[in-house]
Short mmCIF file of C-alpha atoms and ligand atoms in Angstrom, two decimals:
data_model
loop_
_atom_site.label_atom_id
_atom_site.label_comp_id
_atom_site.label_asym_id
_atom_site.label_seq_id
_atom_site.Cartn_x
_atom_site.Cartn_y
_atom_site.Cartn_z
CA MET A 1 66.13 -56.17 14.17
CA PRO A 2 62.79 -55.17 15.66
CA THR A 3 63.08 -53.88 19.21
CA GLU A 4 59.88 -55.85 20.20
CA SER A 5 61.81 -59.23 19.79
CA LEU A 6 63.83 -61.78 21.31
CA THR A 7 67.04 -63.17 19.93
CA ILE A 8 67.45 -66.72 20.67
CA THR A 9 70.65 -68.65 20.47
CA ASP A 10 70.43 -72.39 20.35
CA ASN A 11 73.68 -73.63 21.92
CA ARG A 12 73.21 -77.01 20.43
CA THR A 13 73.81 -75.49 16.83
CA GLY A 14 75.08 -72.12 17.44
CA LYS A 15 72.03 -70.82 15.38
CA THR A 16 70.25 -67.64 16.45
CA TYR A 17 66.62 -66.76 15.86
CA VAL A 18 64.69 -63.62 16.20
CA VAL A 19 61.26 -64.21 17.77
CA PRO A 20 58.75 -61.28 17.75
CA ILE A 21 57.23 -59.99 21.08
CA ASP A 22 53.57 -59.22 20.82
CA GLY A 23 51.60 -57.66 23.72
CA GLY A 24 54.08 -59.11 26.25
CA THR A 25 53.99 -62.67 24.80
CA VAL A 26 56.03 -64.67 22.31
CA LYS A 27 54.05 -67.14 20.21
CA ALA A 28 54.74 -70.69 21.14
CA MET A 29 54.55 -71.71 17.62
CA ASP A 30 57.59 -69.45 16.86
CA LEU A 31 59.61 -71.95 18.86
CA ARG A 32 59.17 -74.74 16.50
CA GLN A 33 61.70 -73.30 14.01
CA ILE A 34 64.37 -74.03 16.52
CA ARG A 35 65.59 -77.52 15.63
CA THR A 36 68.78 -79.43 15.54
CA SER A 37 68.02 -81.14 12.23
CA GLU A 38 65.61 -81.29 9.35
CA ASP A 39 63.63 -84.07 11.09
CA ASP A 40 63.59 -82.59 14.37
CA PHE A 41 60.02 -81.64 15.46
CA GLY A 42 61.22 -78.28 16.89
CA LEU A 43 60.92 -76.72 20.52
CA MET A 44 57.60 -76.62 22.15
CA ALA A 45 56.75 -74.60 25.46
CA TYR A 46 56.12 -76.67 28.51
CA ASP A 47 53.62 -75.15 31.06
CA PRO A 48 51.67 -77.49 33.24
CA ALA A 49 48.46 -75.86 34.65
CA PHE A 50 49.22 -73.17 32.13
CA GLN A 51 50.83 -70.93 34.87
CA ASN A 52 52.40 -68.75 32.27
CA THR A 53 50.52 -69.23 29.09
CA ALA A 54 48.11 -66.93 27.56
CA SER A 55 45.30 -69.02 25.91
CA CYS A 56 43.47 -66.22 24.13
CA ARG A 57 42.94 -62.51 23.57
CA SER A 58 40.06 -61.20 25.55
CA ALA A 59 38.47 -57.89 25.84
CA ILE A 60 36.00 -58.78 28.75
CA THR A 61 37.60 -58.74 32.22
CA PHE A 62 40.79 -57.22 33.39
CA ILE A 63 42.74 -58.31 36.43
CA ASP A 64 45.84 -56.62 37.99
CA GLY A 65 46.74 -59.35 40.57
CA GLU A 66 49.67 -57.13 42.13
CA ARG A 67 47.53 -54.29 42.55
CA GLY A 68 44.12 -56.03 43.36
CA ILE A 69 42.42 -54.48 40.41
CA LEU A 70 39.32 -56.05 38.65
CA GLU A 71 37.40 -54.43 35.83
CA TYR A 72 34.44 -55.75 33.56
CA ARG A 73 34.74 -54.37 30.01
CA GLY A 74 37.00 -51.52 31.60
CA TYR A 75 34.41 -50.75 34.53
CA PRO A 76 36.13 -51.18 37.99
CA ILE A 77 34.22 -53.61 40.04
CA ASP A 78 33.63 -51.61 42.99
CA GLN A 79 31.63 -48.87 40.75
CA LEU A 80 29.62 -51.67 39.34
CA ALA A 81 29.03 -53.17 42.64
CA GLU A 82 27.86 -49.85 44.07
CA ARG A 83 25.81 -48.63 41.19
CA SER A 84 24.58 -51.42 38.90
CA SER A 85 22.62 -54.45 38.98
CA PHE A 86 23.42 -58.00 38.07
CA LEU A 87 21.52 -58.01 34.92
CA GLU A 88 22.83 -54.63 33.75
CA VAL A 89 26.46 -56.06 34.45
CA ALA A 90 25.44 -59.16 32.44
CA TYR A 91 24.65 -57.19 29.56
CA LEU A 92 27.71 -55.17 29.79
CA ILE A 93 29.83 -58.46 30.05
CA VAL A 94 28.09 -59.95 27.17
CA HIS A 95 27.78 -57.02 24.80
CA GLY A 96 30.68 -54.91 25.83
CA GLU A 97 28.79 -51.68 26.65
CA LEU A 98 26.44 -50.64 29.27
CA PRO A 99 22.82 -50.73 28.02
CA THR A 100 20.54 -48.01 27.36
CA GLN A 101 17.34 -48.09 29.18
CA PRO A 102 15.36 -49.55 26.36
CA GLN A 103 18.17 -52.18 25.77
CA LEU A 104 18.11 -53.21 29.39
CA ASP A 105 14.41 -53.39 29.41
CA ASP A 106 14.49 -55.78 26.46
CA TRP A 107 17.36 -57.72 27.88
CA CYS A 108 15.46 -58.37 31.27
CA PHE A 109 12.17 -59.08 29.64
CA GLN A 110 13.80 -61.61 27.20
CA ILE A 111 15.70 -63.30 30.15
CA SER A 112 12.54 -63.39 32.27
CA GLU A 113 10.64 -65.02 29.28
CA HIS A 114 12.96 -67.88 29.70
CA TYR A 115 12.92 -68.43 33.57
CA ILE A 116 10.62 -71.47 33.06
CA ILE A 117 11.98 -74.96 32.32
CA HIS A 118 10.48 -77.75 30.40
CA GLU A 119 8.30 -79.77 32.63
CA ASN A 120 10.23 -82.92 31.70
CA ILE A 121 13.31 -81.50 33.16
CA LYS A 122 11.63 -81.78 36.52
CA LYS A 123 11.72 -85.58 35.90
CA PHE A 124 15.54 -85.46 36.05
CA ILE A 125 15.54 -83.52 39.29
CA ASP A 126 13.08 -85.87 40.87
CA GLY A 127 15.26 -88.80 39.80
CA PHE A 128 17.96 -87.73 42.43
CA HIS A 129 18.22 -88.87 46.09
CA HIS A 130 17.13 -86.22 48.47
CA ASP A 131 20.78 -85.69 49.59
CA ALA A 132 22.23 -85.50 46.00
CA HIS A 133 24.67 -82.55 45.89
CA PRO A 134 22.93 -79.69 43.97
CA MET A 135 25.97 -79.03 41.98
CA GLY A 136 25.73 -82.71 40.59
CA MET A 137 22.20 -81.91 39.73
CA LEU A 138 22.80 -78.58 38.05
CA LEU A 139 25.58 -80.24 36.02
CA SER A 140 23.18 -82.90 34.84
CA THR A 141 20.06 -80.62 34.23
CA VAL A 142 22.31 -78.09 32.19
CA GLY A 143 23.79 -80.81 30.21
CA ALA A 144 20.24 -82.14 29.68
CA LEU A 145 19.15 -78.76 28.09
CA SER A 146 21.24 -79.64 25.30
CA ALA A 147 18.77 -82.44 24.43
CA PHE A 148 15.84 -80.12 24.75
CA TYR A 149 17.12 -77.38 22.43
CA PRO A 150 18.67 -79.01 19.33
CA ASP A 151 18.54 -75.67 17.57
CA ALA A 152 21.22 -74.44 19.90
CA LYS A 153 23.81 -76.50 17.69
CA HIS A 154 23.65 -73.58 15.28
CA ILE A 155 26.30 -71.55 17.16
CA PHE A 156 27.43 -69.31 14.42
CA ASP A 157 23.90 -68.01 13.99
CA PRO A 158 23.88 -64.78 16.29
CA ALA A 159 20.22 -64.85 16.96
CA THR A 160 20.45 -68.51 18.10
CA ARG A 161 23.27 -67.72 20.18
CA GLN A 162 21.46 -64.75 21.81
CA LYS A 163 18.37 -67.10 22.30
CA GLN A 164 20.55 -69.65 24.18
CA MET A 165 22.18 -66.92 26.37
CA TYR A 166 18.60 -65.64 27.39
CA ARG A 167 17.50 -69.34 28.14
CA LEU A 168 20.79 -70.22 30.22
CA ILE A 169 20.86 -66.80 32.11
CA GLY A 170 17.07 -67.09 32.71
CA LYS A 171 16.98 -70.82 33.74
CA MET A 172 19.94 -71.22 35.95
CA PRO A 173 18.18 -69.74 38.99
CA THR A 174 15.27 -72.03 38.32
CA LEU A 175 17.30 -75.14 38.01
CA ALA A 176 19.22 -74.12 41.14
CA ALA A 177 16.02 -73.37 43.02
CA PHE A 178 14.31 -76.52 41.80
CA ALA A 179 17.38 -78.52 42.97
CA TYR A 180 17.02 -76.89 46.43
CA ARG A 181 13.42 -77.54 46.79
CA HIS A 182 13.96 -81.16 45.82
CA SER A 183 16.55 -81.57 48.55
CA ARG A 184 14.24 -80.26 51.06
CA GLY A 185 11.23 -82.40 49.82
CA LEU A 186 9.29 -79.21 48.95
CA PRO A 187 7.13 -78.84 45.87
CA TYR A 188 8.70 -76.51 43.18
CA GLU A 189 7.90 -72.83 43.18
CA TYR A 190 7.57 -71.56 39.73
CA PRO A 191 9.26 -68.43 38.56
CA ASP A 192 7.61 -65.03 38.88
CA PRO A 193 8.69 -62.76 36.16
CA ARG A 194 7.33 -59.74 38.08
CA LEU A 195 10.17 -59.91 40.50
CA SER A 196 13.79 -58.92 39.98
CA TYR A 197 16.40 -61.57 38.93
CA ALA A 198 17.49 -62.05 42.55
CA GLY A 199 13.94 -61.58 43.99
CA ASN A 200 12.58 -64.23 41.74
CA PHE A 201 15.37 -66.66 42.73
CA MET A 202 14.61 -65.92 46.48
CA ALA A 203 10.81 -66.60 45.79
CA MET A 204 11.42 -69.83 44.12
CA LEU A 205 13.71 -70.92 47.03
CA TRP A 206 11.79 -69.76 50.02
CA LYS A 207 8.03 -68.90 49.06
CA ARG A 208 5.93 -70.89 51.47
CA THR A 209 3.60 -73.13 49.21
CA GLY A 210 -0.01 -72.33 49.82
CA GLY A 211 0.84 -69.98 52.81
CA GLU A 212 1.47 -66.73 51.03
CA GLU A 213 0.02 -65.37 47.73
CA ARG A 214 3.04 -63.54 46.69
CA TYR A 215 6.56 -63.62 48.02
CA THR A 216 8.03 -60.18 48.92
CA PRO A 217 11.91 -60.39 49.09
CA ASN A 218 13.61 -58.42 51.88
CA PRO A 219 15.12 -55.62 49.92
CA VAL A 220 18.49 -55.63 51.80
CA LEU A 221 18.84 -59.33 51.32
CA GLU A 222 17.64 -59.04 47.74
CA LYS A 223 20.43 -56.44 47.04
CA ALA A 224 23.00 -58.46 48.66
CA LEU A 225 22.20 -61.50 46.54
CA ASP A 226 22.29 -59.23 43.44
CA LEU A 227 25.77 -57.89 44.55
CA LEU A 228 27.07 -61.33 45.07
CA PHE A 229 25.98 -62.24 41.46
CA ILE A 230 27.74 -59.09 40.15
CA LEU A 231 31.09 -60.01 42.01
CA HIS A 232 30.93 -63.62 40.67
CA ALA A 233 29.86 -62.80 37.07
CA ASP A 234 33.26 -63.18 35.37
CA HIS A 235 36.97 -63.45 36.07
CA GLU A 236 38.86 -63.84 32.93
CA GLN A 237 40.63 -67.32 32.11
CA ASN A 238 39.98 -69.06 35.51
CA CYS A 239 39.76 -72.87 35.48
CA SER A 240 36.01 -73.06 34.82
CA THR A 241 35.96 -70.49 32.08
CA SER A 242 39.05 -72.13 30.32
CA SER A 243 37.04 -75.37 30.54
CA VAL A 244 34.09 -73.75 28.74
CA ARG A 245 36.53 -72.35 26.07
CA VAL A 246 38.22 -75.71 25.55
CA VAL A 247 34.90 -77.69 25.25
CA GLY A 248 33.40 -74.94 23.05
CA SER A 249 36.39 -75.00 20.69
CA SER A 250 35.18 -78.28 19.31
CA GLN A 251 31.92 -76.44 18.63
CA PRO A 252 29.11 -78.28 20.54
CA ASP A 253 26.06 -76.20 21.85
CA PRO A 254 26.55 -73.89 24.66
CA TYR A 255 24.81 -76.14 27.15
CA CYS A 256 27.75 -78.82 26.77
CA ALA A 257 30.27 -75.98 27.33
CA VAL A 258 28.56 -74.58 30.27
CA ALA A 259 28.11 -78.02 31.78
CA ALA A 260 31.91 -78.61 31.52
CA GLY A 261 32.36 -75.21 33.44
CA ILE A 262 29.95 -76.37 36.17
CA GLY A 263 32.05 -79.31 36.55
CA ALA A 264 35.45 -77.47 36.77
CA LEU A 265 33.85 -74.94 39.26
CA PHE A 266 32.71 -77.74 41.53
CA GLY A 267 36.24 -78.37 42.65
CA PRO A 268 37.27 -77.27 46.13
CA LEU A 269 40.28 -75.35 44.80
CA HIS A 270 37.96 -73.34 42.70
CA GLY A 271 34.32 -72.62 43.22
CA GLY A 272 33.84 -75.31 45.64
CA ALA A 273 36.07 -73.31 48.05
CA ASN A 274 33.18 -71.16 49.48
CA GLU A 275 31.65 -74.39 50.83
CA GLU A 276 34.92 -75.52 52.26
CA VAL A 277 35.48 -72.26 53.98
CA LEU A 278 32.18 -72.61 55.97
CA LYS A 279 33.25 -76.06 56.94
CA MET A 280 36.51 -74.78 58.09
CA LEU A 281 35.16 -71.98 60.13
CA ARG A 282 32.63 -74.50 61.67
CA GLU A 283 35.47 -76.81 62.50
CA ILE A 284 37.47 -74.12 64.14
CA GLY A 285 34.37 -73.05 65.92
CA ASP A 286 35.70 -70.04 67.94
CA LYS A 287 38.40 -67.33 67.80
CA GLU A 288 40.58 -69.01 70.50
CA LYS A 289 41.21 -71.91 68.21
CA VAL A 290 42.35 -70.01 65.24
CA TYR A 291 45.86 -70.22 66.00
CA ASP A 292 45.80 -74.12 66.33
CA HIS A 293 44.30 -73.99 62.84
CA ILE A 294 46.97 -71.61 61.46
CA LYS A 295 49.53 -74.21 62.90
CA ARG A 296 47.98 -77.03 60.83
CA VAL A 297 48.17 -74.97 57.70
CA LYS A 298 51.83 -74.00 58.26
CA ARG A 299 52.62 -77.74 58.77
CA GLY A 300 51.13 -78.40 55.42
CA GLU A 301 48.31 -80.60 56.89
CA VAL A 302 45.50 -78.46 55.42
CA LYS A 303 45.08 -75.33 53.13
CA LEU A 304 43.65 -72.19 54.38
CA MET A 305 40.48 -72.37 52.36
CA GLY A 306 39.40 -69.03 50.86
CA PHE A 307 42.96 -67.93 50.88
CA GLY A 308 45.52 -67.47 47.99
CA HIS A 309 44.96 -67.07 44.34
CA ARG A 310 46.79 -67.69 40.98
CA ILE A 311 46.49 -64.15 39.87
CA TYR A 312 45.90 -61.98 42.95
CA LYS A 313 49.00 -61.54 45.02
CA ASN A 314 47.09 -58.78 46.82
CA TYR A 315 43.62 -58.54 48.45
CA ASP A 316 41.08 -59.75 46.07
CA PRO A 317 39.00 -56.71 45.46
CA ARG A 318 35.83 -58.85 45.63
CA ALA A 319 36.59 -60.15 49.05
CA ALA A 320 36.78 -56.53 50.43
CA ILE A 321 33.29 -55.68 48.91
CA ILE A 322 31.76 -58.85 50.23
CA LYS A 323 33.30 -58.28 53.65
CA GLN A 324 31.49 -54.96 53.83
CA ALA A 325 28.19 -56.36 52.51
CA ALA A 326 28.12 -58.99 55.38
CA HIS A 327 27.76 -56.17 57.90
CA ASP A 328 24.59 -54.97 55.93
CA VAL A 329 23.10 -58.51 55.65
CA PHE A 330 23.81 -59.23 59.47
CA ALA A 331 22.02 -55.99 60.26
CA VAL A 332 18.80 -57.70 59.01
CA THR A 333 19.59 -61.28 59.86
CA ARG A 334 21.18 -62.61 63.09
CA THR A 335 24.86 -61.81 63.03
CA ASN A 336 27.00 -65.11 62.17
CA PRO A 337 29.32 -65.71 65.10
CA LEU A 338 31.64 -67.42 62.52
CA LEU A 339 32.43 -63.89 61.05
CA ASP A 340 34.59 -63.23 64.24
CA VAL A 341 36.38 -66.40 63.53
CA ALA A 342 37.02 -65.27 59.81
CA ILE A 343 38.12 -61.94 60.85
CA GLU A 344 40.51 -63.28 63.57
CA LEU A 345 41.77 -65.96 60.89
CA GLU A 346 42.46 -63.06 58.46
CA ARG A 347 44.11 -60.82 61.05
CA ILE A 348 46.48 -63.57 62.08
CA ALA A 349 47.22 -64.75 58.62
CA LEU A 350 47.94 -61.37 57.24
CA SER A 351 50.63 -60.77 59.84
CA ASP A 352 52.25 -64.18 59.66
CA ASP A 353 55.24 -64.59 57.33
CA TYR A 354 54.10 -67.89 56.06
CA PHE A 355 51.04 -66.26 54.29
CA VAL A 356 52.82 -62.90 53.76
CA SER A 357 55.79 -64.39 51.97
CA ARG A 358 53.35 -66.55 49.84
CA LYS A 359 51.13 -63.42 49.10
CA LEU A 360 48.20 -65.30 50.33
CA TYR A 361 45.28 -63.04 50.81
CA PRO A 362 41.58 -63.64 51.34
CA ASN A 363 39.89 -64.45 48.00
CA VAL A 364 36.33 -64.18 46.84
CA ASP A 365 35.44 -67.28 48.69
CA PHE A 366 36.55 -66.29 52.15
CA TYR A 367 33.53 -64.27 53.22
CA SER A 368 30.89 -65.11 50.55
CA GLY A 369 29.74 -68.21 52.52
CA LEU A 370 28.98 -66.29 55.54
CA ILE A 371 26.45 -64.10 53.76
CA TYR A 372 25.04 -67.12 51.96
CA GLU A 373 24.62 -68.87 55.26
CA ALA A 374 23.05 -65.79 56.73
CA LEU A 375 20.63 -65.62 53.83
CA GLY A 376 19.60 -69.05 54.57
CA PHE A 377 21.45 -71.17 52.04
CA PRO A 378 22.77 -74.63 53.00
CA VAL A 379 26.71 -74.89 52.41
CA GLU A 380 25.89 -77.48 49.37
CA MET A 381 24.11 -74.40 47.46
CA PHE A 382 27.22 -72.00 47.83
CA THR A 383 28.96 -73.20 44.65
CA VAL A 384 25.54 -73.41 42.81
CA LEU A 385 25.21 -69.59 43.54
CA PHE A 386 28.56 -69.05 42.08
CA ALA A 387 27.66 -71.00 39.06
CA VAL A 388 24.39 -69.11 38.42
CA ALA A 389 26.33 -65.83 38.29
CA ARG A 390 29.42 -67.09 36.42
CA THR A 391 27.02 -68.38 33.68
CA VAL A 392 27.16 -64.95 32.32
CA GLY A 393 30.93 -64.83 32.17
CA TRP A 394 31.06 -68.23 30.60
CA LEU A 395 28.72 -67.43 27.81
CA ALA A 396 30.51 -64.06 27.05
CA GLN A 397 33.88 -65.88 26.92
CA TRP A 398 32.43 -68.66 24.74
CA GLN A 399 30.92 -66.13 22.31
CA GLU A 400 34.27 -64.08 22.23
CA MET A 401 36.14 -67.51 21.44
CA LEU A 402 33.67 -68.31 18.52
CA GLY A 403 34.40 -64.99 16.92
CA ASP A 404 38.25 -65.01 17.51
CA LYS A 405 40.00 -65.86 14.20
CA GLU A 406 43.15 -66.98 15.97
CA GLN A 407 41.10 -69.85 17.70
CA LYS A 408 40.65 -73.48 16.63
CA ILE A 409 39.91 -76.71 18.37
CA ALA A 410 41.93 -76.78 21.51
CA ARG A 411 44.53 -79.77 21.42
CA PRO A 412 47.75 -79.44 23.66
CA ARG A 413 50.80 -81.38 23.11
CA GLN A 414 52.74 -83.41 25.55
CA VAL A 415 56.08 -84.52 26.79
CA PHE A 416 55.96 -88.26 26.34
CA THR A 417 57.68 -90.07 29.26
CA GLY A 418 56.30 -93.69 28.80
CA HIS A 419 57.76 -96.95 27.14
CA ARG A 420 58.14 -97.11 23.43
CA GLY A 421 58.18 -100.13 21.05
CA ARG A 422 57.31 -102.88 23.38
CA THR A 423 56.34 -106.43 22.19
CA TYR A 424 53.19 -108.08 23.34
CA VAL A 425 53.75 -110.67 26.21
CA PRO A 426 51.43 -113.65 26.23
CA MET A 427 49.56 -114.12 29.59
CA ALA A 428 51.83 -117.46 30.33
CA GLU A 429 54.94 -115.47 30.16
CA ARG A 430 53.87 -112.51 32.39
C1 SDX B 1 38.50 -69.15 42.94
O1 SDX B 1 41.36 -68.34 38.78
C2 SDX B 1 40.28 -67.59 39.23
O2 SDX B 1 40.20 -66.49 39.00
C3 SDX B 1 39.36 -68.29 40.26
C4 SDX B 1 38.27 -67.42 41.00
C5 SDX B 1 37.33 -67.10 39.95
O3 SDX B 1 36.58 -65.97 40.32
O4 SDX B 1 37.04 -67.69 39.07
O5 SDX B 1 38.91 -66.22 41.56
C6 SDX B 1 37.41 -68.08 42.15
O6 SDX B 1 38.56 -70.18 42.52
C7 SDX B 1 39.10 -68.52 44.10
C8 SDX B 1 40.22 -69.59 44.64
C9 SDX B 1 39.37 -70.52 45.65
N1 SDX B 1 40.17 -71.53 46.19
C10 SDX B 1 40.63 -71.52 47.54
O7 SDX B 1 40.39 -70.63 48.29
C11 SDX B 1 41.22 -72.78 47.81
C12 SDX B 1 42.61 -72.56 48.56
N2 SDX B 1 43.54 -71.83 47.79
C13 SDX B 1 44.44 -72.63 47.15
O8 SDX B 1 44.19 -73.97 46.85
C14 SDX B 1 45.33 -71.84 46.14
O9 SDX B 1 45.55 -70.59 46.68
C15 SDX B 1 44.67 -71.62 44.63
C16 SDX B 1 44.41 -72.92 44.18
C17 SDX B 1 43.60 -70.63 44.66
C18 SDX B 1 45.88 -71.05 43.85
O10 SDX B 1 46.85 -71.92 43.80
P1 SDX B 1 48.16 -71.78 43.00
O11 SDX B 1 48.14 -70.45 42.25
O12 SDX B 1 48.50 -72.92 42.20
O13 SDX B 1 49.40 -71.57 44.10
P2 SDX B 1 50.22 -72.75 44.77
O14 SDX B 1 49.38 -73.88 44.98
O15 SDX B 1 51.34 -72.76 43.69
O16 SDX B 1 50.55 -72.00 45.97
C19 SDX B 1 51.82 -71.34 46.06
C20 SDX B 1 52.32 -71.62 47.59
C21 SDX B 1 52.47 -73.12 47.83
O17 SDX B 1 53.33 -73.19 48.98
P3 SDX B 1 54.90 -73.77 48.77
O18 SDX B 1 54.66 -75.20 47.98
O19 SDX B 1 55.49 -72.92 47.71
O20 SDX B 1 55.49 -73.88 50.01
O21 SDX B 1 51.32 -71.12 48.51
C22 SDX B 1 50.79 -72.22 49.28
C23 SDX B 1 51.00 -73.53 48.45
O22 SDX B 1 51.22 -74.53 49.47
N3 SDX B 1 49.42 -71.97 49.26
C24 SDX B 1 48.46 -72.14 50.19
C25 SDX B 1 47.23 -71.81 50.10
N4 SDX B 1 47.30 -71.48 48.63
C26 SDX B 1 48.56 -71.59 48.26
N5 SDX B 1 48.95 -72.73 51.60
C27 SDX B 1 47.93 -72.72 52.55
N6 SDX B 1 46.65 -72.39 52.18
C28 SDX B 1 46.41 -71.89 51.02
N7 SDX B 1 45.06 -71.58 50.67
#
């Protein structure tokens, strides 16, 4: 009997089954042999919200939630945050290795060649009300790219896949910036490939039309934005990445799959939390009112937004890095008084058994919004910034899924709880 196995006894029949253990998992399909009769379908695993289900094998991002460890392709997040750049990290996540200088130069050039969007896409953005949420605009315009690039459906051709990655990584900042400019009633500022990825994004957002020849980003703020992109680039099988994989499993073009990821990320329990954190801090207003809010959380009236995580049962390593970066940004911009509220909220929560017993710690969204606000972003743009960065992870995970021989179209089963075999009732008899 192999050591790496389970012996399962079905007490309904007295039969025993040996099920192999592979990498800390048992295959759900190995349960189907456990049946009470020949016409019995066999056992399934039941796991709502996939809390204990591995959906894939992946070599991209490693997380140890108990120890607060996060690594992209084996490199610790704190080393990448300190020493790398977003586009270099993007190359690493997509290709699996740090690039040589020629590889990085070509990667950056190819992406910059695709910053520009088709002029007709502007008509989609123009069609939104001024107060349309930019995540809704991003979802729509990324989905629209599917109609502009019909060649993208050749997803098993590596060169075609690579070109769509250049397009999406290159165009996300432009779509995001154009959505922002539209919401402000400002003319669009076209991309400037001479600037860095973050610098070009800042220019498209904040260059004064007509007022200045060339936008020069503040280097401290440019570095802070690049750092935030690094920290948000990938996070293994989170809700939005799983959505990209599920939609991608039916083999549409990557614009359809990424649009699904944007939709999932918009939710307040996921990427939308950074926007909710700022609203929560503003509602609390000052340190003296933090206790009252904590009491509301403990009464179950509200969640402490920016706290808690499905995987991290320790401090989210990204939150610690962002907290430090906030001080660097505030040294350049005005200090955000809400930082004191956030620090007090963390201090109280981390000493209160309600949170300690539930292993609720600050996550990536708790401090990021304070930096975004200091950089000049309205709260509605916070999740858009998350989506710009996470597009790299979504594409890498999508590509890995396409190459995984164990994968096929995602189609879960269900436990049926409804009526069966009913007879149609005519209206007069209802
Ligand atoms: C992201 O998955 C990823 O990797 C996501 C992400 C990424 O990079 O892709 O890291 C980005 O989405 C970060 C999470 C951002 N969301 C928030 O900050 C929203 C607030 N957090 C929660 O809604 C919650 O913590 C989740 C959604 C993040 C995780 O929820 P789980 O794993 O389903 O945990 P749970 O809801 O089962 O909570 C366990 C207990 C419950 O209490 P009891 O019912 O046992 O009494 O903890 C409580 C929950 O009520 N709880 C909270 C809480 N989070 C969990 N109570 C108050 N405030 C919270 N924030």
